[in-house]
């Protein structure tokens, strides 16, 4: 099966899951019992109809097209690995954010990102950018704008 | 006349030293973000949103207004100098702007772009002053049923504008509305679609989704080209100004394109990209030398620049007067207004006139300040373009995360940010437009509440949605917006068949 049908198929599945979840919602204890379900039910139903229409259109297009014409799938594109790595770094960032504090965790996250893009060999530039950005944002947000950012244990920042 | 009185009050607010400083800072930062390839005004406002958290609503809106125009100015700098538009609205500036740079006429290109943007912006602001109050007054007649139909029209018009991908546009809209239904239902207290996750019971903050799609998603898309090395940018310029001959060629295109841009911008979903492309094609058709278009014709740069700035002001009208954002960027600004506890719509004009008129007055001031910044300081500002994206994009990522944290003080939002960043990226890859989804996420809750209120008032009779002339007109407009492209396609085919 061609990859181009996948998104419409996913939306169809989403429509199914969402509509089922809507039907299973508890009744409202005030007003009409079914009222919280009306709007979501309409959405689920419309999504099912639209995604079926799209699946039909995509299948028709796939048949009419030569295999050679199709572009390489997204996961083979350059840069896709970097997106995945960025997501991994972001999860790591989230895990250490409260424990290590804003400045330290941001320096680590940016250093990793900069190594990914700018290369290990430019470590001096990378470290300088990570340090300056983290401290600058900390001072602007925490000290000037009064936005709370978690502190690093044992340090004044 | 009360409009002038309000406007004067607005100027009193906008001209305070603090607000002048904010509009300048917003404009400068916006210009820098707008210059980054792939990142436009919506990303600029989304990423710089946290700057406004400690401000009052007026200063916050004024700052965001500055970021908005700044990013529009910045987007065209990148189009003209390195042929990489910041966003869709700046694409038309590459057609003749970049050839002008190649011919050694970068100075004229930068100057005419700033001058036309300035004129477009000022013209549109004057129009806005004239029509904002009548529109807001008219909107006061709207009840819940009318509002529901208005949301329906705005969303379907936005989805239908997704050129060539209308079906996908509608799917993206429904997806956005679905996201808006997550969390506790305001009217019955029933918890919906939270999947047992405690943090989802209060719903997903739409600002997080905006930052995810417009900042993370856009940066993800740019990863593909991140290694293409830094572009060679001209940073030494002669006098940035235009000759009399250039001015004569540009003045009418600028004046013609501003009203066009304003009108297109005020329509839901159309926005700056369509306005600038329409203005470009319009001028090409009217020109005595259409063959020069694309080869560095100055009017081919002046027209779209005037139109897209006028459109950016026009897009504010439905957002401020009706509470319906007309573009991605105004959606972000509306999100920020809601965060500050202000509900955009006709009541805002009555209850908080200083906020609205302070913003309108700051549009005049912001346009002047940006023209001043962008003409003499162009040489300094464009040096940003010579900083490699390899360093700038990680910084944009860093800003996105701190922005998300500052909205809710919860690390849970980092995960939501990553998930929706990926959703935005994959949607773009699969050619699903993301703007209709964002608009739907923002208006979804209000749309459902209007629906439910009307349903309650009519005691379950859906006839209420067709019960008033306003409802019927909006319903007709919705149908037209859905079927017009189909009909147009049919007539074009028929015409081609006859020819």
XYZ file of C-alpha atoms in Angstrom:
656
model
C 0.000 0.000 0.000
C 1.238 3.458 -0.834
C 2.294 5.724 2.023
C 0.137 8.566 0.734
C -3.058 6.833 1.900
C -1.720 6.489 5.445
C -2.636 9.976 6.765
C -6.235 9.720 5.582
C -6.421 6.221 7.062
C -5.117 7.557 10.371
C -7.776 10.279 10.381
C -10.407 7.630 9.669
C -9.199 5.589 12.643
C -9.175 8.765 14.754
C -12.779 9.384 13.664
C -13.752 5.864 14.732
C -12.012 6.078 18.099
C -13.355 9.575 18.789
C -16.934 8.689 17.862
C -16.808 5.542 20.011
C -15.374 7.543 22.925
C -18.168 10.101 22.449
C -20.859 7.425 22.656
C -19.231 6.074 25.814
C -19.096 9.488 27.555
C -21.024 9.621 30.850
C -24.405 11.356 30.805
C -24.649 14.896 32.105
C -26.264 15.112 35.523
C -27.795 18.526 34.757
C -29.796 19.500 31.682
C -30.284 16.996 28.889
C -28.198 13.902 29.532
C -26.899 13.716 25.956
C -25.974 17.379 25.585
C -22.168 17.106 26.102
C -22.139 14.461 23.356
C -23.917 16.318 20.541
C -21.068 18.499 19.291
C -18.344 15.815 19.538
C -20.641 13.321 17.846
C -21.123 15.664 14.897
C -17.354 16.149 14.668
C -16.670 12.410 14.760
C -19.282 11.708 12.126
C -18.048 14.465 9.784
C -14.441 13.291 10.176
C -15.446 9.740 9.251
C -17.229 10.938 6.116
C -14.435 13.311 5.069
C -11.627 10.824 5.667
C -13.509 8.127 3.693
C -13.809 10.627 0.850
C -10.091 11.359 1.069
C -9.157 7.675 1.161
C -11.211 7.117 -2.000
C -9.528 10.073 -3.711
C -6.015 9.028 -2.690
C -6.567 5.438 -3.829
C -7.763 6.716 -7.184
C -4.688 8.932 -7.487
C -2.324 6.130 -6.477
C -3.729 3.894 -9.205
C -3.333 6.563 -11.838
C 0.268 7.269 -10.912
C 3.495 5.502 -11.799
C 5.445 4.196 -8.827
C 8.548 6.006 -10.026
C 6.881 9.401 -9.817
C 6.333 9.336 -6.088
C 8.688 11.341 -3.867
C 10.869 9.480 -1.351
C 9.056 8.839 1.949
C 9.525 11.435 4.706
C 11.666 9.185 6.915
C 14.315 8.924 4.226
C 14.619 12.684 3.905
C 17.741 14.297 5.262
C 16.960 15.983 8.542
C 14.445 13.396 9.739
C 17.005 11.805 12.068
C 17.658 15.233 13.509
C 13.951 15.680 14.214
C 13.891 12.376 16.092
C 17.040 13.289 18.026
C 15.541 16.684 18.912
C 12.454 14.929 20.294
C 14.668 12.635 22.403
C 16.599 15.656 23.711
C 13.321 17.425 24.473
C 12.087 14.480 26.548
C 15.412 14.463 28.394
C 15.029 18.219 28.917
C 11.553 17.682 30.392
C 12.866 14.943 32.710
C 15.654 17.033 34.214
C 13.993 20.483 34.015
C 12.570 20.645 37.541
C 15.407 18.732 39.185
C 18.398 20.494 37.634
C 16.762 23.916 37.324
C 16.205 26.056 34.246
C 19.746 27.249 33.575
C 21.555 23.930 33.858
C 18.936 21.904 31.979
C 18.744 24.494 29.199
C 22.532 24.571 28.818
C 22.495 20.772 28.451
C 19.595 20.803 25.977
C 21.103 23.541 23.812
C 24.576 21.997 23.918
C 23.102 18.713 22.661
C 21.119 20.492 19.943
C 24.126 22.520 18.859
C 26.347 19.422 18.741
C 23.675 17.836 16.551
C 23.606 20.741 14.100
C 26.845 22.609 14.450
C 29.093 19.605 15.104
C 31.325 18.540 17.986
C 34.327 20.325 16.526
C 32.695 23.732 17.133
C 32.282 23.002 20.832
C 33.614 26.398 21.891
C 30.967 28.295 19.922
C 28.304 25.806 20.987
C 29.112 26.149 24.669
C 29.280 29.926 24.465
C 25.878 30.103 22.734
C 24.300 27.653 25.210
C 25.682 29.527 28.230
C 24.848 33.017 27.038
C 21.331 32.067 25.867
C 20.424 30.260 29.094
C 21.706 32.980 31.385
C 20.272 35.778 29.249
C 16.809 34.211 29.138
C 16.976 33.426 32.849
C 17.799 37.034 33.720
C 15.181 38.482 31.345
C 12.389 36.132 32.386
C 13.065 35.540 36.031
C 14.521 38.882 37.091
C 13.018 41.391 34.637
C 9.674 39.895 33.634
C 8.947 38.070 36.878
C 8.265 34.679 35.271
C 9.039 31.819 37.638
C 11.731 29.416 36.374
C 12.950 26.492 38.493
C 16.179 27.156 40.367
C 19.236 24.968 40.293
C 19.694 23.368 43.729
C 22.653 24.836 45.587
C 23.112 27.761 43.188
C 21.678 31.277 43.247
C 20.206 30.811 39.792
C -17.469 61.917 16.348
C -16.749 59.280 18.980
C -14.311 57.308 16.822
C -11.889 60.239 16.736
C -12.219 60.713 20.474
C -11.426 57.053 21.068
C -8.510 57.242 18.654
C -7.090 60.267 20.496
C -7.386 58.356 23.764
C -5.655 55.462 22.027
C -2.773 57.717 21.013
C -2.446 58.922 24.588
C -1.979 55.285 25.594
C 0.283 54.276 22.704
C 2.540 57.329 23.051
C 3.523 56.677 26.653
C 7.296 56.090 26.831
C 6.830 52.511 28.032
C 4.534 51.563 25.159
C 6.752 53.304 22.630
C 9.647 51.264 23.945
C 7.636 48.030 23.740
C 6.497 48.582 20.174
C 10.106 49.319 19.170
C 11.501 46.270 20.977
C 8.699 44.104 19.566
C 9.359 45.465 16.075
C 13.100 44.826 16.304
C 12.750 41.283 17.673
C 9.992 40.549 15.176
C 12.196 41.751 12.327
C 14.947 39.377 13.453
C 12.628 36.338 13.758
C 10.916 37.224 10.482
C 14.262 37.197 8.689
C 14.906 33.566 9.621
C 14.060 31.370 6.666
C 10.788 29.547 7.164
C 9.750 31.534 10.195
C 7.104 34.201 9.775
C 4.931 36.477 11.891
C 2.878 33.672 13.482
C 6.055 31.991 14.733
C 7.471 35.361 15.800
C 4.447 36.223 17.918
C 4.208 32.659 19.302
C 7.865 32.511 20.333
C 7.973 36.028 21.766
C 4.651 35.686 23.598
C 6.226 35.080 27.029
C 7.782 38.539 26.883
C 4.292 39.939 27.388
C 3.241 37.818 30.348
C 4.068 40.376 32.971
C 2.542 43.270 31.021
C -0.952 44.660 31.139
C -3.208 43.719 28.216
C -2.647 47.004 26.346
C 1.147 46.885 26.482
C 1.064 43.170 25.634
C -1.070 43.721 22.538
C 1.025 46.691 21.447
C 4.213 44.642 21.778
C 2.713 41.750 19.809
C 1.506 44.194 17.162
C 5.115 45.398 16.871
C 6.366 41.822 16.542
C 3.748 41.145 13.865
C 4.730 44.077 11.622
C 8.384 43.579 12.416
C 8.211 39.977 11.236
C 6.435 41.057 8.055
C 9.200 43.589 7.385
C 11.868 41.020 8.262
C 10.321 38.367 6.017
C 10.675 40.577 2.989
C 14.327 41.434 3.852
C 15.184 37.739 3.570
C 13.136 37.419 0.366
C 14.916 40.346 -1.261
C 18.460 39.590 -0.156
C 18.747 35.803 -0.093
C 15.663 34.646 -1.981
C 14.287 32.722 1.033
C 10.933 34.045 2.180
C 10.231 33.961 5.915
C 6.675 32.814 5.238
C 3.992 32.632 2.548
C 3.211 36.336 2.643
C 6.818 37.165 1.738
C 6.989 34.779 -1.247
C 5.827 37.400 -3.730
C 8.685 39.653 -2.597
C 11.177 37.154 -4.041
C 9.751 37.427 -7.585
C 11.211 40.846 -8.318
C 13.004 41.694 -5.076
C 15.752 39.096 -5.485
C 16.395 39.881 -9.169
C 16.799 43.518 -8.113
C 19.470 42.470 -5.587
C 21.241 40.424 -8.252
C 21.266 43.485 -10.487
C 22.937 45.514 -7.713
C 19.722 47.366 -6.853
C 19.302 45.969 -3.328
C 19.151 49.502 -1.901
C 16.123 50.423 -4.006
C 14.502 47.066 -3.278
C 14.895 47.433 0.502
C 13.705 51.033 0.384
C 10.618 50.389 -1.755
C 9.688 47.385 0.351
C 9.796 49.487 3.527
C 7.983 52.414 1.886
C 5.205 50.274 0.405
C 4.799 48.313 3.622
C 4.494 51.606 5.455
C 1.833 52.944 3.075
C -0.070 49.667 3.053
C -0.044 49.522 6.840
C -1.109 53.146 7.340
C -3.862 52.969 4.715
C -5.272 49.813 6.273
C -5.148 51.279 9.751
C -7.167 54.303 8.571
C -9.737 51.887 7.068
C -9.796 49.962 10.300
C -10.511 53.120 12.298
C -13.430 53.829 9.974
C -15.095 50.430 10.086
C -14.190 48.885 13.447
C -16.964 50.524 15.456
C -19.774 49.901 12.919
C -18.753 46.219 12.682
C -18.545 45.870 16.459
C -21.971 47.554 16.851
C -23.466 45.241 14.286
C -21.959 42.248 16.066
C -23.800 43.229 19.240
C -26.977 42.033 17.521
C -25.579 38.516 17.422
C -27.050 35.900 19.744
C -25.579 32.425 20.336
C -27.159 31.001 17.155
C -25.715 33.812 15.021
C -22.325 33.340 16.645
C -22.376 29.624 15.956
C -23.181 30.257 12.294
C -20.453 32.903 12.138
C -17.894 30.427 13.503
C -19.142 27.877 11.005
C -18.708 30.328 8.139
C -15.256 31.503 9.284
C -13.967 27.950 9.667
C -15.390 26.661 6.402
C -14.107 29.707 4.516
C -10.642 29.127 5.972
C -10.716 25.434 5.091
C -12.064 26.129 1.604
C -9.198 28.584 0.967
C -6.679 25.738 1.243
C -5.938 25.799 -2.460
C -6.018 22.355 -4.046
C -6.409 20.655 -0.674
C -9.867 21.663 0.407
C -10.810 18.229 1.681
C -7.623 18.160 3.742
C -8.386 21.688 4.961
C -11.774 20.534 6.262
C -10.239 17.464 7.912
C -7.641 19.684 9.613
C -10.459 21.942 10.844
C -12.419 19.048 12.345
C -9.222 17.732 13.942
C -8.666 21.159 15.557
C -12.253 21.245 16.847
C -11.765 17.779 18.309
C -8.682 18.930 20.210
C -10.755 21.799 21.617
C -13.290 19.341 23.083
C -10.692 17.693 25.342
C -11.180 18.429 29.051
C -14.042 19.307 31.401
C -17.183 20.446 29.590
C -17.953 23.954 30.830
C -21.726 23.506 30.913
C -22.218 20.036 32.357
C -18.963 19.269 34.164
C -18.538 15.997 32.225
C -14.868 15.142 31.662
C -14.323 14.420 27.980
C -11.504 12.637 26.124
C -8.863 13.170 28.839
C -7.764 9.502 28.532
C -7.426 9.341 32.318
C -4.566 11.858 32.279
C -5.050 14.363 35.083
C -3.318 17.225 33.245
C -5.656 16.854 30.274
C -8.777 17.407 32.381
C -8.377 21.144 32.093
C -7.920 20.773 28.335
C -4.892 21.366 26.143
C -3.841 25.002 26.179
C -4.160 26.274 22.628
C -1.126 28.497 23.077
C 0.976 25.362 23.555
C -0.441 23.957 20.319
C 0.275 27.225 18.547
C 3.904 27.272 19.731
C 4.206 23.583 18.847
C 2.890 23.927 15.302
C 4.238 27.361 14.380
C 7.604 27.209 16.152
C 8.599 23.545 16.562
C 6.814 22.272 13.458
C 8.271 25.025 11.256
C 11.782 24.529 12.666
C 11.461 20.761 12.068
C 10.588 21.473 8.447
C 13.694 23.625 8.109
C 16.035 20.875 9.377
C 16.172 19.538 5.840
C 18.008 22.621 4.606
C 19.936 23.432 7.743
C 23.249 22.181 6.378
C 23.006 24.171 3.189
C 25.521 26.556 4.738
C 25.150 30.223 5.328
C 23.872 32.345 2.545
C 26.043 35.083 1.173
C 24.368 38.253 2.254
C 25.086 41.725 1.098
C 25.664 43.769 4.226
C 27.251 46.910 2.813
C 24.824 49.217 1.148
C 24.861 52.592 -0.478
C 22.119 55.033 0.399
C 18.931 53.065 0.923
C 16.446 55.137 -1.007
C 14.693 55.200 -4.368
C 14.941 57.413 -7.415
C 12.106 59.616 -8.682
C 11.671 57.264 -11.628
C 11.278 54.272 -9.258
C 8.763 56.208 -7.198
C 6.686 57.117 -10.254
C 6.542 53.482 -11.275
C 5.588 52.326 -7.779
C 3.153 54.883 -6.470
C 0.022 53.627 -8.232
C 0.720 49.957 -7.607
C 1.172 50.788 -3.913
C -2.081 52.762 -3.770
C -4.036 50.125 -5.687
C -2.712 47.195 -3.693
C -3.381 48.608 -0.222
C -7.218 48.472 -0.420
C -7.034 45.070 -2.093
C -4.775 43.764 0.671
C -6.972 45.237 3.383
C -10.112 43.645 1.960
C -8.516 40.227 1.430
C -6.912 40.341 4.889
C -10.247 41.032 6.575
C -11.806 37.938 4.991
C -11.510 34.863 7.174
C -8.704 32.589 6.126
C -7.416 34.516 3.125
C -4.520 36.419 4.708
C -1.264 37.953 3.553
C -0.128 35.232 1.163
C -3.211 35.484 -0.999
C -3.273 39.289 -0.767
C 0.314 39.650 -1.939
C -0.033 37.137 -4.785
C -3.269 38.773 -5.946
C -1.650 42.211 -5.874
C 1.324 40.916 -7.863
C -0.829 39.319 -10.559
C -3.072 42.342 -10.660
C -0.154 44.686 -11.337
C 1.316 42.342 -13.894
C -1.951 42.402 -15.819
C -2.248 46.185 -15.594
C 1.388 46.854 -16.473
C 2.486 48.151 -19.856
C 5.644 46.070 -19.465
C 4.457 42.716 -18.086
C 7.613 41.099 -19.497
C 9.702 42.973 -16.897
C 7.871 41.235 -14.055
C 10.093 38.591 -12.520
C 13.178 40.331 -13.932
C 13.405 43.031 -11.258
C 10.429 45.320 -11.922
C 10.161 47.608 -8.922
C 6.353 47.717 -9.046
C 6.369 43.908 -8.811
C 7.896 44.327 -5.369
C 5.983 47.438 -4.297
C 2.509 45.978 -4.928
C 2.741 42.758 -2.873
C 4.563 44.514 -0.039
C 1.837 47.116 0.234
C -0.877 44.450 0.023
C 0.539 42.103 2.611
C 0.979 44.806 5.242
C -2.533 46.061 4.574
C -3.753 42.469 4.911
C -2.016 42.081 8.256
C -4.012 45.042 9.581
C -7.228 43.865 7.888
C -6.887 40.488 9.597
C -7.151 42.228 12.969
C -10.728 43.375 12.257
C -12.558 40.062 12.592
C -10.334 39.176 15.553
C -11.001 42.363 17.516
C -14.620 43.026 16.563
C -16.010 39.481 16.331
C -13.551 37.359 18.261
C -12.736 35.361 15.144
C -9.119 35.341 14.029
C -8.650 35.790 10.285
C -5.092 34.456 10.070
C -2.550 32.363 11.924
C -0.895 35.387 13.480
C -4.129 36.992 14.664
C -5.035 33.578 16.086
C -1.907 33.718 18.223
C -2.718 37.266 19.300
C -6.250 36.258 20.183
C -4.852 33.378 22.229
C -2.681 35.844 24.087
C -5.642 38.166 24.718
C -7.646 35.281 26.157
C -4.688 34.374 28.350
C -4.726 37.934 29.672
C -8.375 37.515 30.597
C -9.794 39.599 27.736
C -12.419 38.191 25.392
C -12.074 39.774 21.938
C -15.392 40.710 20.347
C -17.838 43.604 20.321
C -17.937 43.804 24.109
C -14.210 44.489 24.200
C -14.846 47.774 22.360
C -17.418 48.747 24.973
C -15.713 47.505 28.088
C -12.055 48.032 27.278
C -11.902 50.802 24.669
C -8.405 51.796 25.749
C -6.994 48.349 24.942
C -8.494 48.319 21.459
C -7.788 51.922 20.565
C -4.347 51.811 22.146
C -3.575 48.930 19.789
C -5.026 50.716 16.759
C -3.067 53.878 17.554
C 0.078 51.828 18.026
C -0.386 50.433 14.509
C 0.208 53.946 13.158
C 3.181 54.431 15.435
C 4.504 50.901 14.861
C 4.461 51.359 11.095
C 6.376 54.629 11.368
C 8.928 53.167 13.787
C 9.463 50.106 11.597
C 9.964 52.193 8.485
C 12.499 54.259 10.424
C 14.251 51.139 11.744
C 14.206 49.340 8.434
C 15.481 52.027 6.115
C 18.590 53.418 7.834
C 19.336 50.320 9.910
C 18.840 47.769 7.124
C 22.594 47.176 6.832
C 22.878 46.344 10.539
C 19.735 44.238 10.772
C 20.465 42.031 7.792
C 23.644 40.820 9.475
C 21.309 38.429 11.307
C 20.959 36.666 7.981
C 24.646 35.846 7.999
C 24.373 33.975 11.326
C 24.055 30.330 10.314
C 20.643 28.678 10.880
C 22.521 25.850 12.645
C 22.870 28.218 15.600
C 19.655 30.189 15.237
C 17.238 27.257 15.091
C 18.366 25.690 18.392
C 17.824 29.128 19.936
C 14.273 29.259 18.535
C 13.720 25.805 20.063
C 15.036 27.055 23.411
C 12.622 30.016 23.247
C 9.698 27.715 22.433
C 10.288 25.578 25.512
C 10.686 28.478 27.912
C 7.556 30.038 26.393
C 5.545 26.858 26.912
C 6.744 26.588 30.500
C 5.884 30.214 31.246
C 2.271 29.628 30.110
C 1.398 26.899 32.576
C 4.472 26.245 34.735
C 4.128 22.566 33.913
C 6.744 20.306 32.350
C 3.872 18.167 31.038
C 3.505 20.820 28.346
C 6.984 19.968 27.008
C 5.614 16.588 25.960
C 2.518 18.164 24.432
C 4.812 20.608 22.624
C 6.863 17.781 21.126
C 3.798 15.720 20.188
C 2.054 18.606 18.433
C 5.316 19.792 16.896
C 5.504 16.368 15.250
C 1.797 16.488 14.382
C 2.348 19.866 12.682
C 5.378 18.546 10.833
C 3.644 15.395 9.603
C 0.530 17.313 8.634
C 2.622 19.625 6.458
C 4.461 16.642 4.988
C 1.130 15.041 4.093
C -0.047 18.425 2.722
C -2.681 19.050 5.389
C -2.837 22.809 6.046
C -2.149 23.644 9.694
C -3.714 27.118 9.901
C -7.350 25.855 9.740
C -6.493 23.453 12.562
C -5.048 26.257 14.714
C -8.077 28.499 14.109
C -10.377 25.612 15.018
C -8.467 24.870 18.222
C -8.836 28.504 19.280
C -12.508 29.061 18.450
C -13.610 25.468 19.125
C -14.689 25.978 22.702
C -16.605 29.195 21.980
C -18.199 27.576 18.961
C -19.497 24.636 20.967
C -20.683 26.868 23.811
C -22.607 29.059 21.326
C -24.137 25.942 19.813
C -25.189 24.604 23.196
C -26.591 27.918 24.409
C -28.670 28.333 21.266
C -29.820 24.719 21.531
C -30.893 25.331 25.127
C -32.669 28.603 24.329
C -34.646 26.880 21.565
C -35.333 23.918 23.843
C -33.677 21.474 21.477
C -35.090 22.887 18.244
C -32.307 23.192 15.646
C -34.552 25.556 13.679
C -32.997 28.381 15.738
C -29.876 28.148 13.590
C -31.915 29.224 10.568
C -34.338 31.458 12.443
C -32.948 34.943 11.830
C -31.908 36.793 8.655
C -28.292 37.027 9.946
C -28.226 33.242 10.461
C -29.605 32.643 6.995
C -27.092 34.983 5.366
C -24.219 33.331 7.248
C -25.527 29.895 6.293
C -25.698 30.930 2.626
C -22.157 32.330 2.826
C -20.979 29.051 4.364
C -22.525 27.051 1.527
C -21.028 29.421 -1.048
C -17.583 29.224 0.554
C -17.723 25.420 0.419
C -19.040 25.068 -3.109
C -17.652 28.158 -4.822
C -14.291 26.570 -5.721
C -16.148 23.570 -7.190
C -18.438 25.805 -9.232
C -15.503 27.925 -10.354
C -13.627 24.807 -11.461
C -16.724 23.667 -13.368
C -17.113 26.995 -15.173
C -13.409 27.182 -16.024
C -13.596 23.685 -17.522
C -16.730 24.585 -19.457
C -15.129 27.743 -20.761
C -12.002 25.819 -21.754
C -14.191 23.198 -23.458
C -15.970 25.847 -25.532
C -12.770 27.626 -26.516
